XYZ file of C-alpha atoms in Angstrom:
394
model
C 91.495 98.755 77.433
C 94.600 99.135 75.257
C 97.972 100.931 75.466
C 101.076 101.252 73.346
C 104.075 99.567 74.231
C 107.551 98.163 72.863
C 107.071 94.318 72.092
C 109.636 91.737 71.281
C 108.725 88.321 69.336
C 111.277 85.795 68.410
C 111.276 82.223 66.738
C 111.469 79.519 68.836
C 114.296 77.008 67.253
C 116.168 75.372 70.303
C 119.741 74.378 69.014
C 120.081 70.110 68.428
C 121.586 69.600 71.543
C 119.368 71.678 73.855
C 117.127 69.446 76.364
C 114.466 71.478 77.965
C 113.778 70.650 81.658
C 110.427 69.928 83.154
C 110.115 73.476 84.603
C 110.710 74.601 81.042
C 108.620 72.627 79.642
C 105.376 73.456 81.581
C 106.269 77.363 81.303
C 107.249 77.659 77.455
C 110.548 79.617 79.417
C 113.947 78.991 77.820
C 116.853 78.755 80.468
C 119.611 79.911 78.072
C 118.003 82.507 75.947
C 121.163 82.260 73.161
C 120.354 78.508 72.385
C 116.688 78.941 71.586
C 115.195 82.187 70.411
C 116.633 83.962 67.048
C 115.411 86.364 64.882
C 113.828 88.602 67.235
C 111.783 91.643 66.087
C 110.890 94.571 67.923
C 107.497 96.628 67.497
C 105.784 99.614 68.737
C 102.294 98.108 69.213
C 98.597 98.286 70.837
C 98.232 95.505 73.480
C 95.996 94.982 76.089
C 96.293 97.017 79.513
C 97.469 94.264 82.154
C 94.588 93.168 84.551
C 96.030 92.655 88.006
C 95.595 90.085 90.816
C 94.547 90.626 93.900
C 98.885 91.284 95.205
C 99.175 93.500 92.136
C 99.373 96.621 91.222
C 98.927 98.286 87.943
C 101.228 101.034 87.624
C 101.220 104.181 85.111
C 105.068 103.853 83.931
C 106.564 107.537 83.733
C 110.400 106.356 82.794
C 112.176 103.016 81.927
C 115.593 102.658 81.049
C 117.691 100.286 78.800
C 119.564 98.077 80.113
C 122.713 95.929 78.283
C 120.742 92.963 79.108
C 117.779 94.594 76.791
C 120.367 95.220 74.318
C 121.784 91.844 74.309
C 118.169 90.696 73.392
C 118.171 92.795 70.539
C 121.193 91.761 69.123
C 122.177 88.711 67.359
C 125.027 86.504 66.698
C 126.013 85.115 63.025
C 122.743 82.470 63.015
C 120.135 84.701 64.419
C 119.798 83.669 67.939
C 119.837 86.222 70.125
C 123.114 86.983 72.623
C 120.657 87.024 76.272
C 121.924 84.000 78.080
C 119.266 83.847 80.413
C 115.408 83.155 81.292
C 113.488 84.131 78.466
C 109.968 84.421 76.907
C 108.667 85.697 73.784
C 106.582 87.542 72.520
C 107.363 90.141 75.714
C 107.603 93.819 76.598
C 111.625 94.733 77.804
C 112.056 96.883 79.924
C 112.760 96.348 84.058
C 114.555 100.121 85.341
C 111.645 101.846 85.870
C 109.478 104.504 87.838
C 105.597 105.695 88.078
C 102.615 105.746 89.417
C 100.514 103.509 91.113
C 96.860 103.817 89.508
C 95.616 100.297 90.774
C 95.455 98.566 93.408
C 94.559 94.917 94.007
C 92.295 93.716 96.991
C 94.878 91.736 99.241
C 97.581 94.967 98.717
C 98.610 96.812 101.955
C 100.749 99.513 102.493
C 100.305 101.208 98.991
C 97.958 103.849 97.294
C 96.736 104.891 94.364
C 98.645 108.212 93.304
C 101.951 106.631 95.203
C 105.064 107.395 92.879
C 107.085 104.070 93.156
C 109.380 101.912 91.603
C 109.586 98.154 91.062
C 112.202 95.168 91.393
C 113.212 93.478 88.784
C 114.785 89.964 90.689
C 111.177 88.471 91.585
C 111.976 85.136 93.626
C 109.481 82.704 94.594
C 110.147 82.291 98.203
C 109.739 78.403 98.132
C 112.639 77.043 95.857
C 116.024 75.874 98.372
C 117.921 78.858 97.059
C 115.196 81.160 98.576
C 114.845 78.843 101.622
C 118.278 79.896 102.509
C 117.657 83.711 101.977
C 119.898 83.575 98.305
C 117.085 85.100 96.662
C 119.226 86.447 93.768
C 120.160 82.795 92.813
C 115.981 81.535 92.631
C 115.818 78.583 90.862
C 112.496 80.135 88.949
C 113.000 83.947 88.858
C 110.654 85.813 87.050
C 112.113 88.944 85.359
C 110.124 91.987 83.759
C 111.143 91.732 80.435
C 111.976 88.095 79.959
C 110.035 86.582 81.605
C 106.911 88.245 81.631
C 105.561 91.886 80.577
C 108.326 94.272 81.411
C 107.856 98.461 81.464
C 108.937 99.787 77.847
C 104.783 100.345 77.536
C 102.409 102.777 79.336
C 101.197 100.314 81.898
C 103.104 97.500 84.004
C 101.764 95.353 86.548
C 103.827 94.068 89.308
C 103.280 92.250 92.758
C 103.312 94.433 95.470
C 106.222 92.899 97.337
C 108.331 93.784 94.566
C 107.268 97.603 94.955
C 108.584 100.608 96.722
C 108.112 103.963 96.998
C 110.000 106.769 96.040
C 108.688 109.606 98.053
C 112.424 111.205 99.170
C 113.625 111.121 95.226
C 110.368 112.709 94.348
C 110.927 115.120 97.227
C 114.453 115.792 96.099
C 113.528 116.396 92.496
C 110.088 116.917 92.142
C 107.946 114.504 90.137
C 109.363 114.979 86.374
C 113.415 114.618 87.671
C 112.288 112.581 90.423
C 110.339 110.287 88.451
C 114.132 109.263 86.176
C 115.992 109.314 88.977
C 113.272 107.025 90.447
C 113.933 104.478 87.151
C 117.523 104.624 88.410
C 117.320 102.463 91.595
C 116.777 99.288 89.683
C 120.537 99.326 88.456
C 122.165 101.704 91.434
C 120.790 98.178 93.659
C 123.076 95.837 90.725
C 126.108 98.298 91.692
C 124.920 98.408 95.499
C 124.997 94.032 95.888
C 128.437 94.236 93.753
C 130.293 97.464 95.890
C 128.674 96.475 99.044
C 126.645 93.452 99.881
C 129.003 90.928 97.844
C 132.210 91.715 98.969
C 131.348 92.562 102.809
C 131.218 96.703 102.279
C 134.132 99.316 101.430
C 136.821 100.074 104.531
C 136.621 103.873 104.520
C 140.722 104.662 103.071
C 140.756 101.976 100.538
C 141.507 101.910 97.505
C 139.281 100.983 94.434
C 139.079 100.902 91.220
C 136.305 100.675 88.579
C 136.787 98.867 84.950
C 134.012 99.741 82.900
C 131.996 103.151 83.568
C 128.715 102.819 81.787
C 125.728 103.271 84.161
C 126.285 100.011 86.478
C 130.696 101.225 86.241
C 129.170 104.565 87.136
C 126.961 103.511 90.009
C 129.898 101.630 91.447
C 132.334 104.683 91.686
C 129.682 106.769 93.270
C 129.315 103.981 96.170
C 133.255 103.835 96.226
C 133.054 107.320 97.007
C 130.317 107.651 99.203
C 131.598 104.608 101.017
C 134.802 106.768 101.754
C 137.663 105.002 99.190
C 140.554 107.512 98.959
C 141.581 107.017 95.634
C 139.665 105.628 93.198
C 140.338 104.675 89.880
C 137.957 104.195 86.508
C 139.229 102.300 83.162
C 137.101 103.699 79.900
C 137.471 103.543 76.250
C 134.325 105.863 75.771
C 135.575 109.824 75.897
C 131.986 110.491 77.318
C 131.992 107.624 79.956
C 135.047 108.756 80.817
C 134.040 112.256 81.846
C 131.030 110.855 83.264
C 133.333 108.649 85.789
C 134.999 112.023 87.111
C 131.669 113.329 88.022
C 130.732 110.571 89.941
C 133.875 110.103 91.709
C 136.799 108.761 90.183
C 140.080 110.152 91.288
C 142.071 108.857 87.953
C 140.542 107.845 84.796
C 142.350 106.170 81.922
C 141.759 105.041 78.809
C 143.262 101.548 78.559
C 144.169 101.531 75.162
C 146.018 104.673 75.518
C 148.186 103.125 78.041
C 148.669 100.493 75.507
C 149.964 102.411 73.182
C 152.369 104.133 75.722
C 153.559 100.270 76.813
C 151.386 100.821 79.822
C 149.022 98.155 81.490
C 146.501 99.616 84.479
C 148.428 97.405 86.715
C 151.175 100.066 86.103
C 149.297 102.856 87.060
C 147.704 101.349 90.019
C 151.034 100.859 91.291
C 152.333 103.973 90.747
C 149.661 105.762 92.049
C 149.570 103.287 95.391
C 152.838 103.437 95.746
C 153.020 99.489 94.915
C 150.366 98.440 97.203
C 147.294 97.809 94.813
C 143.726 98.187 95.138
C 141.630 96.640 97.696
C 138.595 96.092 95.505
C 138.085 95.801 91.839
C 134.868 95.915 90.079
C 134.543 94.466 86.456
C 131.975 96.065 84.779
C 133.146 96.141 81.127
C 132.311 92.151 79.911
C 135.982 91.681 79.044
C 137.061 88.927 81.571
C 139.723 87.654 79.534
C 141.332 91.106 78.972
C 141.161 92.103 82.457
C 141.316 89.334 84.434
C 145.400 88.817 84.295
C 145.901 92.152 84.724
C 143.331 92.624 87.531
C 145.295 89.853 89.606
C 148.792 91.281 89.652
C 146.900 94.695 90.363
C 145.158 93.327 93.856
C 146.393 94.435 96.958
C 147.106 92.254 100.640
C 143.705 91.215 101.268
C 142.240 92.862 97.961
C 138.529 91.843 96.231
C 137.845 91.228 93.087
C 134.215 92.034 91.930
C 132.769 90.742 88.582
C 129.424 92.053 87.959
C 129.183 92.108 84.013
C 127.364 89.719 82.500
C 129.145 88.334 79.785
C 129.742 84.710 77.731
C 133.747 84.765 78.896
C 132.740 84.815 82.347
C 132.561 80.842 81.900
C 136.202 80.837 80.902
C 137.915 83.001 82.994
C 141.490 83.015 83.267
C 142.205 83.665 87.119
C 145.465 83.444 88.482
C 145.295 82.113 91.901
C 148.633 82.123 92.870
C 148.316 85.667 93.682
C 144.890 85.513 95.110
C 146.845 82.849 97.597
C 150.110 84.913 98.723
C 147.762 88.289 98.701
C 145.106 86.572 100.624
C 142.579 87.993 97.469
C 138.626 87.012 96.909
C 137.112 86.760 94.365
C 133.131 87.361 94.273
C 130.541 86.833 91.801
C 127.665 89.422 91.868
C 124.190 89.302 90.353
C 120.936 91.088 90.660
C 119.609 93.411 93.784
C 117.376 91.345 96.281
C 117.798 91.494 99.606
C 119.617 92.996 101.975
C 117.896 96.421 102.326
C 119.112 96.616 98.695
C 115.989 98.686 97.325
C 115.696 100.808 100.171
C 119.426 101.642 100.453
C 119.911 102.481 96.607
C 116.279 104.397 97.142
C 117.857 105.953 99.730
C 121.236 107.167 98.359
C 119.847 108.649 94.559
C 117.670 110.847 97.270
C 121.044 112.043 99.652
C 121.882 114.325 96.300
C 125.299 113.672 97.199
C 125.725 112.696 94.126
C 123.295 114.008 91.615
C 122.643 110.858 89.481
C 120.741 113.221 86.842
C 123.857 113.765 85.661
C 123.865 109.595 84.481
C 120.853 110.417 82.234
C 122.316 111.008 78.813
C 119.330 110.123 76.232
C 115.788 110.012 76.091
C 113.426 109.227 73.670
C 109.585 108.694 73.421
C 107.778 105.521 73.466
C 107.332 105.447 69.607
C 110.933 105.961 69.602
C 112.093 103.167 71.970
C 113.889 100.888 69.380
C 116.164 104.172 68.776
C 117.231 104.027 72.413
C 117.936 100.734 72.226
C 120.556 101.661 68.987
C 122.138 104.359 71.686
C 122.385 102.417 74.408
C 124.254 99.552 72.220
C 127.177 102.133 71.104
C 127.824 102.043 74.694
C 129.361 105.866 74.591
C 126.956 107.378 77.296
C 125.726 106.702 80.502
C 121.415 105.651 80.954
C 119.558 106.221 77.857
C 115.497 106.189 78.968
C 112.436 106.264 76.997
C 110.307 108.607 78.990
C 106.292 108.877 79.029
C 106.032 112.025 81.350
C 102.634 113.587 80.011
């Protein structure tokens, strides 16, 4: 049985001083995507249906979104490799935010049905490494990833162990199955803003202040946790005009434009203080990739006993200049964030997109068929809007 789906292929050509480890080795995985693959090429193609296990599940996908991590496959840097530092294998199918419908089921499964509208994890651990052992399940040593590391959901089919599933019955109640079903491809990235706002940094102190840099979909997931979580003022940082508006809807008190305030002589830090009457804000979430802009200002802008959050993936996260004389005499943290296992992470971000209290439809700013999924890649690398999907309701 075939079905269409997105597929990349790339040339394997490990830079000279790239040593593959065992593990890699006995996978064909690459470690550091950006030292090995270039040239990648994305088609619309006919591959086979996957045939599940006896713990999977084959599910009929109904919405997947793109993700900066997709786009940062696509993209290349001045020799052709590709700018995805991470586990990687090609040829693939991208695609990890996702929702559908379960249409089979394998032997060993419990707790699922065929018809169940669900949606998937992307962070699949092993459960065995030491990282796992100790309940870091973000940090396994041999994650598999839809999309990198194995067949992700830009396609008509995916199949998926059934640990890594949940249902989305309350969106689906909420929205009905059409609405319900991109909301549902939602929770995938609101669980990325959930570990960052929440689990990372120990939760939000209802009356805090906090402040958002960066309001694309993970940005805007953070400021809708900010104010759910109860934060009394809340600030968002955006270049984008659109992203900008987008942060007032989902709950950002003040939003500037950075390099407006540049051109008034302004810095953030300056309007933090004014608008905290010099005391700062208690968390900080970096969701924009531009540690080395950000990060000296972000300091001096921390308050007694502030956090700062860095969720972005990006390569100046290596190289980050952090200054920690004031993270000593404010008594600051500073937390690195990554992926959404865990923690009642699924269920919780599940939970929230189906409260309404904010409608998250209002994220959804493109969506394009499956022939059309290269195109919503293009979008979602202007970085003007909030979650482009490509969509395969019938």
């Amino acid at each position: 049985m075939k079905m269409k789906a997105l597929v990349i292929d790339a040339i394997k050509a490990p830079k000279p001083d790239y040593v593959f480890d065992d593990f890699e080795k006995r996978t064909g995985w690459a470690r550091d995507g950006s030292r090995v693959w270039k040239d990648a090429k994305y088609e619309v193609k006919e591959i086979d249906v996957p045939k599940i296990g006896p713990k999977d599940v084959l599910i009929k996908v109904h919405a997947c979104g793109i993700c900066g991590s997709d786009v940062h496959v696509y993209q290349h840097d001045e020799d052709g490799y590709i700018k995805f530092a991470w586990n990687t294998m090609f040829p693939n199918v991208p695609g990890h935010e996702y929702s559908g419908q379960i249409v089979e089921l394998g032997s060993e499964v419990r707790n699922l049905e065929v018809g169940d509208y669900v949606t998937g994890e992307e962070m699949q651990y092993c459960g065995e490494c030491d990282a796992c052992r100790t309940y870091h399940f973000n940090q396994c040593q041999f994650l598999r990833e839809p999309g990198y590391t194995e067949p992700g959901a830009i396609a008509e089919y995916i199949k998926i162990e059934s640990k890594f599933v949940w249902k989305i019955n309350d969106i689906i109640d909420r929205y009905g199955v059409k609405d319900g079903c991109e909301v549902g491809a939602l929770v995938e990235p609101t669980g990325i803003s959930y570990n960052g706002t929440i689990i990372r940094p120990n939760g939000i102190k209802p009356g805090q202040f906090g402040a958002v840099y960066g309001t694309g979909p993970i940005g805007l997931g953070c400021l809708a946790l900010m104010r759910i979580g109860g934060c009394s003022k809340i600030f968002a940082f955006e270049v984008s005009k659109e992203r900008a508006e987008l942060a007032k809807k989902f709950g950002a008190d003040y939003v500037f434009n950075p390099l407006e305030l540049s051109e008034q002589g302004l810095t953030t830090r300056d309007v933090i203080m004014e608008h905290t009457n010099g005391w700062g804000v208690d968390m900080q979430i970096e969701c924009a990739g531009k540690p080395h802009l950000l990060y000296p200002i972000m300091d001096k802008s921390i308050a007694v006993g502030g956090r700062i959050i860095n969720i972005a993936h990006s390569p100046g996260n290596a190289n980050i200049p952090v200054n920690m004389a004031e993270h000593m005499w404010k008594a600051g943290s500073l937390y690195g964030s990554n992926g959404h296992a865990g923690d009642s992470i699924f269920r919780n971000a599940i939970n929230v997109l189906a409260s309404g209290r904010i409608d998250h439809r209002n994220m959804i700013t493109g969506r394009y068929s499956l022939d059309n999924a290269v195109e919503a890649i293009e979008e979602t690398k202007r970085a003007t809007g909030g979650k482009i999907l490509v969509t395969m309701n019938d």
